[in-house]
Coordinates of C-alpha atoms and ligand atoms in Angstrom, one line a residue:
Chain A
M7 CA 4.6 -2.5 -19.1
E8 CA 1.4 -0.6 -19.2
T9 CA 1.8 2.9 -17.7
T10 CA -0.8 4.2 -15.5
H11 CA -0.6 7.7 -14.1
K12 CA -3.0 8.4 -11.2
I13 CA -3.0 11.6 -9.2
R14 CA -2.0 10.9 -5.6
V15 CA -3.3 13.3 -3.0
L16 CA -2.6 13.6 0.7
I17 CA -5.5 15.1 2.7
A18 CA -4.4 16.3 6.1
K19 CA -5.8 18.3 9.0
P20 CA -3.1 20.3 10.7
G21 CA -3.3 21.4 14.3
L22 CA -6.0 20.9 16.9
D23 CA -9.0 21.8 14.7
G24 CA -11.4 18.8 14.9
H25 CA -13.7 19.6 11.9
D26 CA -13.2 16.6 9.7
K27 CA -16.5 16.5 7.8
G28 CA -15.2 18.6 4.8
A29 CA -11.9 16.7 4.6
K30 CA -13.6 13.3 4.5
I31 CA -16.2 14.4 2.0
V32 CA -13.6 15.9 -0.3
A33 CA -11.5 12.6 0.0
L34 CA -14.5 10.6 -1.3
A35 CA -15.2 13.1 -4.1
L36 CA -11.6 12.8 -5.2
R37 CA -11.6 9.1 -5.1
D38 CA -14.8 9.1 -7.2
A39 CA -12.9 11.3 -9.7
G40 CA -10.3 8.5 -10.0
M41 CA -7.6 9.9 -7.7
E42 CA -5.7 8.0 -5.0
V43 CA -6.3 9.7 -1.7
I44 CA -4.2 9.2 1.5
Y45 CA -6.2 10.4 4.4
S46 CA -3.9 10.9 7.4
G47 CA -6.5 12.0 9.9
L48 CA -6.9 14.8 12.5
H49 CA -4.3 16.6 14.5
Q50 CA -1.3 16.4 12.2
T51 CA 1.8 18.3 12.9
L52 CA 3.5 19.9 10.0
E53 CA 6.4 17.6 10.4
Q54 CA 4.1 14.6 10.0
I55 CA 2.5 16.1 6.9
V56 CA 5.9 16.7 5.3
Q57 CA 7.2 13.2 6.1
T58 CA 4.0 11.6 4.9
A59 CA 4.0 13.5 1.6
T60 CA 7.7 12.4 1.2
Q61 CA 7.1 8.8 1.8
E62 CA 3.9 8.6 -0.2
A63 CA 5.4 10.6 -3.1
V64 CA 2.1 12.4 -3.6
D65 CA 1.4 15.0 -6.3
I66 CA -0.8 17.2 -4.1
I67 CA -1.1 18.1 -0.4
G68 CA -4.6 19.2 0.5
L69 CA -4.9 20.9 3.8
S70 CA -8.3 21.3 5.4
I71 CA -8.3 24.2 7.8
M72 CA -11.3 25.5 9.7
S73 CA -9.5 27.2 12.6
G74 CA -8.6 30.5 10.9
A75 CA -4.9 29.8 11.1
H76 CA -4.4 29.0 7.4
L77 CA -2.0 31.9 6.8
P78 CA 0.7 31.0 9.3
I79 CA 0.2 27.2 8.7
C80 CA 0.7 27.5 5.0
K81 CA 3.7 29.8 5.3
R82 CA 5.5 27.4 7.7
L83 CA 4.6 24.3 5.6
I84 CA 5.9 25.9 2.4
T85 CA 9.2 26.7 4.0
M86 CA 9.5 23.1 5.3
M87 CA 8.5 21.6 2.0
K88 CA 11.2 23.7 0.3
K89 CA 13.8 22.6 2.8
Q90 CA 12.9 18.9 2.2
G91 CA 13.1 19.4 -1.6
L92 CA 9.4 18.8 -2.2
D93 CA 9.3 21.4 -5.0
D94 CA 7.2 19.3 -7.3
I95 CA 4.4 18.8 -4.8
R96 CA 1.5 21.3 -5.1
L97 CA 0.0 22.6 -1.9
T98 CA -3.8 23.3 -1.8
V99 CA -6.0 24.4 1.0
G100 CA -9.8 24.3 1.8
G101 CA -12.0 25.1 4.7
V102 CA -13.0 28.4 6.3
I103 CA -10.9 30.7 4.2
P104 CA -12.0 34.4 3.8
Y105 CA -11.8 35.6 0.2
Q106 CA -9.5 38.4 1.1
D107 CA -6.9 35.9 2.2
I108 CA -6.7 34.1 -1.1
P109 CA -4.2 36.4 -2.9
G110 CA -1.9 36.2 0.1
L111 CA -2.0 32.4 0.1
K112 CA -1.3 32.3 -3.6
E113 CA 1.6 34.7 -3.2
M114 CA 3.3 32.5 -0.7
G115 CA 3.0 29.6 -3.1
V116 CA -0.3 27.8 -2.4
A117 CA -1.3 26.4 -5.8
A118 CA -5.1 26.5 -5.3
V119 CA -7.6 27.5 -2.6
F120 CA -11.0 26.0 -2.2
P121 CA -13.0 27.9 0.4
G122 CA -16.3 26.7 2.0
G123 CA -19.1 26.3 -0.6
T124 CA -16.8 25.4 -3.5
S125 CA -18.6 22.7 -5.5
F126 CA -16.9 19.2 -5.9
E127 CA -16.8 19.8 -9.6
D128 CA -14.8 23.0 -9.2
I129 CA -12.5 21.2 -6.7
I130 CA -11.9 18.3 -9.1
T131 CA -11.3 20.6 -12.1
G132 CA -9.0 22.8 -10.0
M133 CA -7.0 19.8 -8.9
N134 CA -6.7 18.4 -12.4
N135 CA -5.7 21.9 -13.8
L136 CA -2.7 21.9 -11.5
F137 CA -1.0 19.6 -14.0
E138 CA -1.9 21.4 -17.3
Chain B
M20 CA 14.6 10.7 -11.4
P21 CA 15.8 8.9 -8.2
E22 CA 19.5 8.1 -7.9
I23 CA 20.6 4.5 -7.0
K24 CA 23.1 5.7 -4.5
D25 CA 20.5 7.7 -2.6
I26 CA 18.1 4.8 -2.5
L27 CA 20.8 2.5 -1.2
L28 CA 21.6 5.1 1.5
G29 CA 18.0 4.8 2.6
N30 CA 17.0 8.3 1.4
Q31 CA 13.2 8.3 1.8
R32 CA 12.5 10.8 -0.9
A33 CA 14.6 8.8 -3.5
G34 CA 13.0 5.5 -2.4
A35 CA 9.5 7.0 -2.6
R36 CA 10.1 8.3 -6.1
M37 CA 11.4 4.9 -7.2
I38 CA 8.3 3.2 -5.8
R39 CA 6.2 5.7 -7.7
L40 CA 7.9 4.8 -11.0
I41 CA 7.2 1.1 -10.3
E42 CA 3.6 1.7 -9.5
E43 CA 3.1 3.7 -12.7
G44 CA 4.8 1.0 -14.8
S45 CA 7.3 3.5 -16.0
P46 CA 10.0 2.3 -18.4
K47 CA 12.5 3.9 -16.1
A48 CA 11.7 1.5 -13.3
F49 CA 13.2 -1.8 -14.6
P50 CA 16.8 -0.5 -15.2
L51 CA 16.9 0.9 -11.7
L52 CA 15.3 -2.2 -10.2
K53 CA 18.0 -4.4 -11.8
Q54 CA 20.6 -2.4 -10.0
L55 CA 18.8 -2.6 -6.7
Y56 CA 18.1 -6.3 -6.9
P57 CA 21.6 -7.5 -5.8
H58 CA 21.2 -5.3 -2.7
S59 CA 18.0 -7.0 -1.6
G60 CA 17.3 -10.3 0.2
N61 CA 18.2 -9.2 3.7
A62 CA 14.9 -8.0 5.0
F63 CA 12.5 -10.1 7.0
I64 CA 9.1 -9.8 5.2
I65 CA 6.0 -10.2 7.3
G66 CA 2.5 -10.3 5.8
I67 CA -0.6 -9.4 7.8
T68 CA -3.9 -10.5 6.4
G69 CA -7.5 -11.0 7.5
S70 CA -11.1 -9.9 7.0
P71 CA -12.0 -6.2 6.8
G72 CA -12.0 -4.3 10.1
V73 CA -10.4 -7.0 12.2
G74 CA -7.7 -4.5 13.2
K75 CA -4.8 -5.2 10.9
S76 CA -3.7 -1.6 10.6
T77 CA -4.0 -1.0 14.3
L78 CA -2.0 -4.2 14.9
M79 CA 0.7 -3.0 12.4
D80 CA 0.9 0.2 14.4
A81 CA 1.5 -1.7 17.6
L82 CA 4.0 -4.0 15.9
I83 CA 6.0 -1.1 14.6
L84 CA 6.3 0.1 18.2
E85 CA 7.5 -3.3 19.4
F86 CA 10.0 -3.7 16.6
R87 CA 11.4 -0.2 17.2
K88 CA 11.9 -1.2 20.8
R89 CA 14.1 -4.0 19.4
D90 CA 15.9 -1.4 17.4
K91 CA 14.8 -2.6 14.0
R92 CA 14.2 -0.4 11.0
I93 CA 10.7 -0.9 9.7
A94 CA 9.1 -0.4 6.3
V95 CA 5.4 -0.8 5.7
I96 CA 3.4 -1.4 2.6
A97 CA -0.3 -1.0 3.3
V98 CA -2.7 -2.1 0.5
D99 CA -6.2 -0.8 0.3
P100 CA -8.8 -1.6 -2.5
S101 CA -9.3 0.6 -5.5
S102 CA -12.8 1.5 -6.4
P103 CA -13.9 -0.6 -9.4
F104 CA -16.0 2.3 -10.6
S105 CA -13.7 5.2 -10.6
G106 CA -10.3 3.5 -10.3
G107 CA -9.6 5.9 -7.4
A108 CA -9.0 4.9 -3.8
I109 CA -9.1 6.0 -0.2
L110 CA -5.9 4.8 1.4
G111 CA -6.8 4.8 5.1
D112 CA -4.6 2.2 6.7
R113 CA -1.9 4.8 7.3
L114 CA -4.2 6.8 9.5
R115 CA -3.7 4.2 12.3
M116 CA 0.1 4.3 12.1
Q117 CA 0.6 8.1 11.8
R118 CA 2.4 8.4 15.2
H119 CA 5.4 6.8 13.5
A120 CA 5.4 9.2 10.5
T121 CA 8.3 11.3 11.8
D122 CA 10.4 8.4 13.0
E123 CA 13.3 8.3 10.6
A124 CA 13.7 4.5 10.9
V125 CA 10.1 4.0 9.7
F126 CA 8.9 4.2 6.2
I127 CA 5.2 3.8 5.4
R128 CA 3.8 3.5 1.8
S129 CA 0.1 3.2 1.1
M130 CA -0.8 1.4 -2.1
A131 CA -4.1 0.9 -4.0
S132 CA -4.8 -2.6 -5.3
R133 CA -5.5 -1.2 -8.8
G134 CA -7.8 -4.1 -9.8
Q135 CA -5.4 -6.8 -8.7
T136 CA -7.1 -9.7 -6.8
G137 CA -5.3 -11.6 -4.1
G138 CA -4.9 -8.8 -1.6
L139 CA -1.9 -7.1 -3.1
S140 CA -1.1 -4.8 -6.0
R141 CA 1.1 -5.5 -9.0
A142 CA 3.7 -3.2 -7.6
T143 CA 3.9 -4.7 -4.1
K144 CA 6.7 -7.2 -4.9
D145 CA 9.0 -4.7 -6.6
T146 CA 8.3 -2.2 -3.9
A147 CA 9.5 -4.7 -1.3
I148 CA 12.7 -5.1 -3.3
V149 CA 13.3 -1.3 -3.1
L150 CA 12.6 -1.2 0.7
D151 CA 14.8 -4.2 1.2
A152 CA 17.6 -2.5 -0.7
M153 CA 17.1 0.7 1.3
G154 CA 18.2 -1.3 4.3
Y155 CA 15.0 -1.8 6.3
D156 CA 15.3 -4.8 8.6
I157 CA 11.6 -5.7 8.5
I158 CA 9.0 -5.1 5.9
L159 CA 5.4 -5.3 7.1
I160 CA 2.8 -5.8 4.4
E161 CA -0.9 -5.3 5.1
T162 CA -3.2 -6.9 2.5
V163 CA -6.6 -5.7 1.4
G164 CA -9.1 -7.0 3.9
A165 CA -11.1 -9.1 1.5
G166 CA -11.8 -12.0 3.8
Q167 CA -10.8 -15.0 1.7
G168 CA -8.3 -15.8 -1.0
E169 CA -5.5 -13.5 0.0
F170 CA -2.9 -16.2 -0.7
D171 CA -0.6 -14.0 -2.7
I172 CA 1.0 -12.7 0.5
A173 CA 2.2 -16.2 1.5
S174 CA 4.3 -16.4 -1.6
L175 CA 5.9 -13.0 -0.9
A176 CA 6.3 -13.0 2.9
H177 CA 8.6 -15.1 5.0
S178 CA 6.0 -15.1 7.7
T179 CA 2.3 -14.7 7.4
G180 CA 0.1 -13.5 10.2
I181 CA -3.6 -14.2 9.9
V182 CA -5.8 -11.9 12.0
S183 CA -9.3 -12.8 13.2
I184 CA -11.6 -11.6 16.0
P185 CA -13.5 -13.5 18.7
G186 CA -16.8 -15.1 17.9
T187 CA -17.2 -14.5 14.1
G188 CA -16.7 -18.1 13.1
D189 CA -13.7 -16.9 11.2
G190 CA -11.9 -20.1 12.2
I191 CA -14.3 -22.2 10.3
Q192 CA -14.3 -19.9 7.4
A193 CA -10.5 -20.1 7.3
V194 CA -10.6 -23.8 6.9
K195 CA -13.1 -23.6 4.1
A196 CA -11.1 -21.0 2.3
G197 CA -7.8 -22.9 2.8
I198 CA -6.3 -19.9 4.6
L199 CA -5.2 -22.2 7.4
E200 CA -2.4 -23.6 5.3
T201 CA -0.8 -20.3 4.6
G202 CA -0.6 -19.0 8.2
D203 CA 2.5 -19.1 10.3
V204 CA 1.0 -17.1 13.2
F205 CA -2.7 -16.8 14.0
I206 CA -3.8 -13.7 15.9
V207 CA -7.1 -13.3 17.7
N208 CA -7.3 -9.5 17.9
K209 CA -9.8 -7.5 19.9
C210 CA -9.4 -10.0 22.7
D211 CA -11.1 -7.4 25.0
R212 CA -14.3 -8.8 23.4
P213 CA -16.1 -11.9 24.7
G214 CA -15.3 -15.3 23.2
A215 CA -11.5 -14.8 22.6
D216 CA -10.5 -17.9 24.4
A217 CA -13.0 -20.0 22.5
S218 CA -11.6 -18.7 19.2
V219 CA -8.0 -19.4 20.3
H220 CA -9.1 -22.9 21.3
A221 CA -10.9 -23.6 18.0
L222 CA -7.9 -22.3 15.9
T223 CA -5.4 -24.3 18.0
M224 CA -7.4 -27.5 17.3
M225 CA -7.6 -26.9 13.6
I226 CA -3.9 -26.2 13.3
G227 CA -3.2 -29.4 15.2
M228 CA -5.2 -31.3 12.6
R229 CA -3.5 -29.5 9.8
N230 CA -0.1 -30.4 11.1
R231 CA -0.9 -34.1 11.5
G232 CA -1.8 -34.1 7.9
T233 CA 1.3 -32.5 6.6
Q234 CA 3.8 -34.2 8.8
L235 CA 3.2 -37.6 7.1
S236 CA 3.9 -36.2 3.7
N237 CA 6.8 -33.9 4.5
P238 CA 9.5 -35.1 6.9
S239 CA 11.5 -31.8 6.9
P240 CA 11.5 -29.7 10.1
K241 CA 8.1 -28.0 10.4
W242 CA 7.1 -24.8 12.1
T243 CA 4.1 -25.2 14.4
P244 CA 1.9 -22.2 13.9
L245 CA 1.1 -20.4 17.1
V246 CA -2.2 -18.8 18.1
L247 CA -1.9 -15.5 20.0
K248 CA -4.4 -13.1 21.6
T249 CA -3.9 -9.4 21.1
K250 CA -5.6 -6.1 21.9
A251 CA -4.0 -4.0 19.2
L252 CA -5.6 -0.8 20.6
D253 CA -3.4 -0.7 23.6
G254 CA -0.7 -3.2 22.5
T255 CA -1.6 -6.0 24.8
G256 CA 0.0 -9.2 23.6
V257 CA 1.9 -7.5 20.8
D258 CA 5.3 -7.8 22.5
E259 CA 4.8 -11.6 22.4
L260 CA 3.6 -11.4 18.8
A261 CA 6.7 -9.5 17.7
D262 CA 8.9 -12.1 19.4
T263 CA 7.0 -14.9 17.7
F264 CA 7.6 -13.4 14.3
L265 CA 11.3 -13.0 15.0
S266 CA 11.6 -16.5 16.3
H267 CA 9.8 -17.8 13.1
F268 CA 12.4 -16.0 11.1
D269 CA 15.2 -17.5 13.2
F270 CA 13.6 -20.9 12.6
L271 CA 13.6 -20.4 8.9
K272 CA 17.2 -19.3 8.9
K273 CA 18.4 -22.1 11.1
N274 CA 16.8 -24.7 8.8
S275 CA 18.0 -23.0 5.6
L276 CA 14.3 -22.4 4.8
T277 CA 14.9 -18.8 3.9
D278 CA 16.9 -19.9 0.9
Q279 CA 14.2 -22.2 -0.1
T280 CA 11.6 -19.5 0.4
K281 CA 13.8 -17.2 -1.7
R282 CA 14.1 -19.7 -4.5
T283 CA 10.4 -20.3 -4.6
Q284 CA 9.7 -16.6 -4.6
E285 CA 12.2 -15.9 -7.3
T286 CA 10.8 -18.6 -9.5
L287 CA 7.3 -17.3 -9.1
Y288 CA 8.5 -13.8 -9.7
F289 CA 10.4 -14.9 -12.8
K290 CA 7.3 -16.7 -14.2
S291 CA 5.0 -13.8 -13.6
L292 CA 7.4 -11.4 -15.3
L293 CA 7.8 -13.7 -18.2
N294 CA 4.1 -13.8 -18.6
D295 CA 3.9 -10.0 -18.6
L296 CA 6.8 -9.4 -20.9
T297 CA 5.8 -12.1 -23.4
L298 CA 2.3 -10.9 -23.5
E299 CA 3.4 -7.4 -24.0
K300 CA 5.9 -8.3 -26.8
I301 CA 3.4 -10.4 -28.7
R302 CA 0.6 -7.8 -28.3
S303 CA 2.7 -4.9 -29.5
F304 CA 4.0 -7.0 -32.4
M305 CA 0.5 -8.0 -33.4
E306 CA -1.0 -4.5 -33.0
A307 CA 1.7 -3.1 -35.2
S308 CA 0.6 -5.2 -38.1
P309 CA -2.0 -3.9 -40.7
K310 CA -3.7 -7.3 -40.6
Y311 CA -4.6 -6.6 -37.0
D312 CA -6.5 -3.5 -38.0
A313 CA -8.2 -5.3 -40.8
V314 CA -9.5 -8.0 -38.5
L315 CA -10.6 -5.4 -35.9
K316 CA -12.6 -3.7 -38.6
K317 CA -14.3 -7.0 -39.6
I318 CA -15.4 -7.4 -36.0
Q319 CA -16.9 -3.9 -35.9
T320 CA -18.8 -4.6 -39.2
H321 CA -19.9 -8.0 -37.9
E322 CA -18.1 -9.8 -40.8
M323 CA -16.3 -11.8 -38.2
D324 CA -17.1 -13.0 -34.7
P325 CA -14.6 -12.2 -32.0
I326 CA -13.7 -15.8 -31.3
S327 CA -12.8 -16.6 -35.0
A328 CA -11.0 -13.2 -35.1
A329 CA -8.8 -14.0 -32.1
E330 CA -8.0 -17.4 -33.5
H331 CA -7.2 -16.0 -36.9
V332 CA -4.8 -13.4 -35.5
V333 CA -3.0 -15.9 -33.3
N334 CA -2.8 -18.6 -36.0
T335 CA -1.7 -16.4 -38.9
M336 CA 0.5 -13.8 -37.1
I337 CA 2.5 -15.7 -34.6
I338 CA 4.9 -18.0 -36.3
L339 CA 6.6 -20.3 -33.9
K340 CA 9.8 -21.8 -35.0
Ligands
B12_428 C1 -20.3 21.3 11.5 C2 -19.5 22.3 12.3 C3 -19.0 21.8 13.6 C4 -19.1 20.4 14.0 C5 -17.9 19.6 13.4 C6 -18.3 18.2 13.0 C7 -17.1 17.5 12.3 N1 -16.7 16.4 12.7 O1 -16.6 18.0 11.3 C8 -19.0 20.6 15.5 C9 -20.3 20.8 16.2 C10 -18.3 19.4 16.3 C11 -18.2 21.9 15.6 C12 -17.4 22.3 16.7 C13 -16.7 23.5 16.8 N2 -16.8 24.5 15.9 CO1 -17.6 24.4 14.1 N3 -18.6 24.5 12.6 C14 -19.3 23.6 11.9 C15 -19.9 24.3 10.6 C16 -21.3 24.7 11.0 C17 -19.9 23.6 9.4 C18 -18.6 22.9 9.0 C19 -18.9 21.8 8.0 O2 -18.8 20.6 8.3 N4 -19.2 22.2 6.7 C20 -19.5 21.2 5.7 C21 -18.2 20.9 4.9 C22 -18.5 20.0 3.7 O3 -17.7 22.1 4.4 P1 -16.2 22.6 4.6 O4 -15.6 21.8 5.7 O5 -16.1 24.0 4.5 O6 -15.5 22.0 3.3 C23 -15.8 22.5 2.0 C24 -14.7 23.5 1.6 O7 -14.1 24.2 2.6 C25 -13.7 22.6 0.9 N5 -12.7 21.9 1.7 C26 -12.6 21.7 3.0 N6 -11.4 21.0 3.3 C27 -10.8 20.8 2.1 C28 -9.6 20.1 1.8 C29 -9.2 20.0 0.5 C30 -7.9 19.3 0.2 C31 -9.9 20.6 -0.5 C32 -9.5 20.5 -1.9 C33 -11.1 21.3 -0.2 C34 -11.6 21.3 1.1 O8 -14.5 21.5 0.3 C35 -15.8 21.4 1.0 C36 -16.8 21.5 0.0 O9 -16.9 22.8 -0.5 C37 -18.9 25.6 10.5 C38 -19.5 26.8 9.8 C39 -19.0 27.0 8.4 N7 -19.5 28.0 7.8 O10 -18.1 26.3 7.9 C40 -18.5 25.8 12.0 C41 -17.2 26.5 12.3 C42 -16.1 25.9 11.4 N8 -17.0 26.1 13.7 C43 -16.4 27.0 14.4 C44 -16.1 26.9 15.8 C45 -15.6 28.1 16.4 C46 -16.2 25.6 16.4 C47 -15.9 25.4 17.9 C48 -14.6 25.9 18.4 C49 -17.1 25.8 18.7 C50 -16.9 25.8 20.2 N9 -16.7 26.9 20.8 O11 -16.9 24.7 20.8 C51 -15.9 23.8 18.0 C52 -14.4 23.3 17.8 C53 -14.4 21.8 17.5 C54 -12.9 21.3 17.3 N10 -12.5 20.4 18.0 O12 -12.2 21.8 16.5 C55 -16.2 28.3 13.6 C56 -14.7 28.5 13.2 C57 -14.3 29.9 13.4 C58 -13.1 30.4 12.7 N11 -12.6 29.7 11.7 O13 -12.7 31.5 13.0 C59 -17.1 28.1 12.4 C60 -16.6 28.7 11.1 C61 -18.5 28.6 12.8 C62 -18.5 30.2 12.9 N12 -18.9 30.9 11.9 O14 -18.1 30.7 13.9 N13 -18.3 22.6 14.5
GTP429 N1 -12.1 -3.3 20.8 C1 -11.0 -3.3 20.0 N2 -11.1 -2.6 18.9 C2 -10.0 -2.6 18.1 C3 -8.8 -3.4 18.4 N3 -7.9 -3.2 17.4 C4 -8.5 -2.5 16.4 N4 -9.7 -2.1 16.8 C5 -10.7 -1.2 16.1 O1 -11.2 -1.8 15.0 C6 -11.4 -0.9 13.9 C7 -10.8 -1.3 12.6 O2 -9.4 -1.3 12.8 P1 -8.4 -1.3 11.6 O3 -7.0 -1.4 12.2 O4 -8.6 -0.1 10.7 O5 -8.8 -2.6 10.9 P2 -8.3 -3.2 9.5 O6 -8.3 -4.7 9.6 O7 -6.9 -2.6 9.2 O8 -9.4 -2.7 8.5 P3 -9.3 -2.7 6.9 O9 -7.9 -2.2 6.5 O10 -10.3 -1.7 6.5 O11 -9.6 -4.1 6.4 C8 -10.9 0.4 14.5 O12 -12.0 1.2 14.9 C9 -10.0 0.1 15.6 O13 -9.9 1.1 16.6 C10 -8.8 -4.1 19.6 O14 -7.9 -4.8 20.0 N5 -9.9 -4.0 20.4
MG430 MG1 -6.4 -1.5 7.5

C-alpha cells in the first residue's frame, strides 16, 4: 500500500493562561504546511497533554505558554514524558519566552523554542528540521 | 514497533503506534493486523454523522460520560477533513471530549480524512479492528461533517446515529440524500433552540413512511428507528440516547443480525482490499517494465495520446490466462 508520512503535532495550552491567539494561528500555519494538527484547547493539565500525545501518537508536542511559567512546566512535562516512555516525541514551546531562558529550556530537553515574533516560515522550517 | 501482546492487553501506547502504522500504509501493519483480527468482533460500533456544526463531537463527549456510567470501556475515532490544498488538517473534534483524556478506560484517536470521500478515512476500518482487539466495549466513530453522502459509516457501524438541529430543513435534505435509509437513531440536537418538536415530528413521519416501504419487501424483524431530542451541551436526553443505542445492539444480537452485519462488513472489506492489492500488484508489475517507460516518453513527446497509451499498456502488458 502507498505509504504516506505526515507530521502529527499536538498543540496544547497548559495551565490557566487564556491567550489562545498564537496557538490557533500556529495551528493553521502548520496545517497549511501539510501537517496534521490536533488542537486540544485551553486549560490543559500536563496529565491530559501526556495522555493525548500517547493516544494520538504524535511526533511533536507544541506548547503555547504566555504566563511566564514555561521553565517549571517544561521540566515537569519532560519528566512525565520520560516516565510514560514517550522518548520519540519532540517537545517544542512558543509564546512569551525571554531569550535568556532558551538555553535552559534546551538543556532540559526541549527540542525547539519559538518565542513571540518568530515568523511562520521559521516555525515550519524548525519543525521539519526536528526530523533531519 | 508495537507488540501484539501489549495491544491485546489494551496498552494505549502500543495501540496508538499500531494505528499510526496503519494510517501511514506501512508494510509492517498488515502482518500485525492479521494477528489482531481473530481478537476483534466483540465491540459495539456506533457511527455518529450529520452536517458540520450540528454538535456531533459535543454529543460524543456526553455519550462517553453516559457509557462510562454504565461501566463500558470506550474508544473514539474522530474524523475531520484534510485540506485539499496542503494535505494538512486541523483535528478539532477532540477538543470537545478532552475531559475524558485521562480516563484510562477511554481512548480517543483523531484522524484526517486524507482525501477519502464518504466521511471516513482509509484507515478507519482497520483502526476499529485494533481498538476492538484492545478490548474496548464500544467504539464511537464521528464522521466528517459533510452534510450528505456519508454512507460509508453505515457499512462499518452496527448502529448509525444521524444528528440534525431544529429548523434547518435537514429532515427534507435527509430524504433527498437518502440518509434516512442508513439511520438507526435520529437525534435532534440543540433542542434548547426553537423548533425542536417540529423537527422531531417531521422526522418521525418520514421514518414511518420509510418503514412502510421496506416492510413489504423484507419480512425479517425490523428495527424501528427512534427520534430523540438532546442538548449535548449539558447532556439533556443523552442518557436515553445511550440506552437506545444499547437496546439497538441487543436487538441486533437477539435477531442474529450482528452476524449478518459482520458478514456484510467482511465481504465489503475483502472486496475493497482486493481492489487495493490487485491494483497495486498490477501497477508495480507494469511500472517495472521498460515498455512502460517507453510509452510514458511517447506521451511526453506527444507521439501518443494518453487514452491510446493507457489502452496499449493494459492490452499488451497484462496477459490474462
Ligand atoms: C492579545 C493579548 C491579550 C488578549 C488575549 C486574546 C487571546 N484570546 O489570545 C487579552 C486581552 C484577553 C489578554 C489578557 C491578559 N493578558 Co495578555 N497579552 C496579549 C498580547 C498583547 C499579545 C498576545 C498575542 O496574541 N500575540 C499574537 C500572537 C500571534 O503571538 P504569540 O502568541 O506570541 O505567538 C507567536 C509565538 O509566540 C509563537 N507561538 C506561540 N505559541 C506557539 C505554539 C507553538 C507550538 C509554536 C511552534 C509556536 C508558538 O508563534 C506565534 C507567531 O510568532 C501580549 C503581549 C505580547 N507581547 O505577547 C499580552 C501578554 C501575553 N498578556 C499578559 C497579561 C499579564 C495578561 C492578563 C493577565 C492581563 C490582566 N491583568 O488581566 C490577561 C490574562 C488573560 C488570561 N486569561 O490568561 C502579559 C503576560 C506577562 C508574562 N508572561 O509575564 C503579556 C506578555 C503583556 C505584558 N507585556 O505584560 N491578553
Ligand atoms: N445551543 C447548543 N449548542 C450546542 C449544543 N451542542 C453543541 N453545541 C455547540 O455547537 C457548536 C458545534 O459543536 P461541535 O460538537 O463541534 O459540532 P460538530 O458537529 O462536531 O462539528 P464538526 O465536527 O465541525 O462538523 C459548538 O459551539 C457547541 O458548543 C446544544 O445542545 N445546544
Ligand atoms: Mg466534530
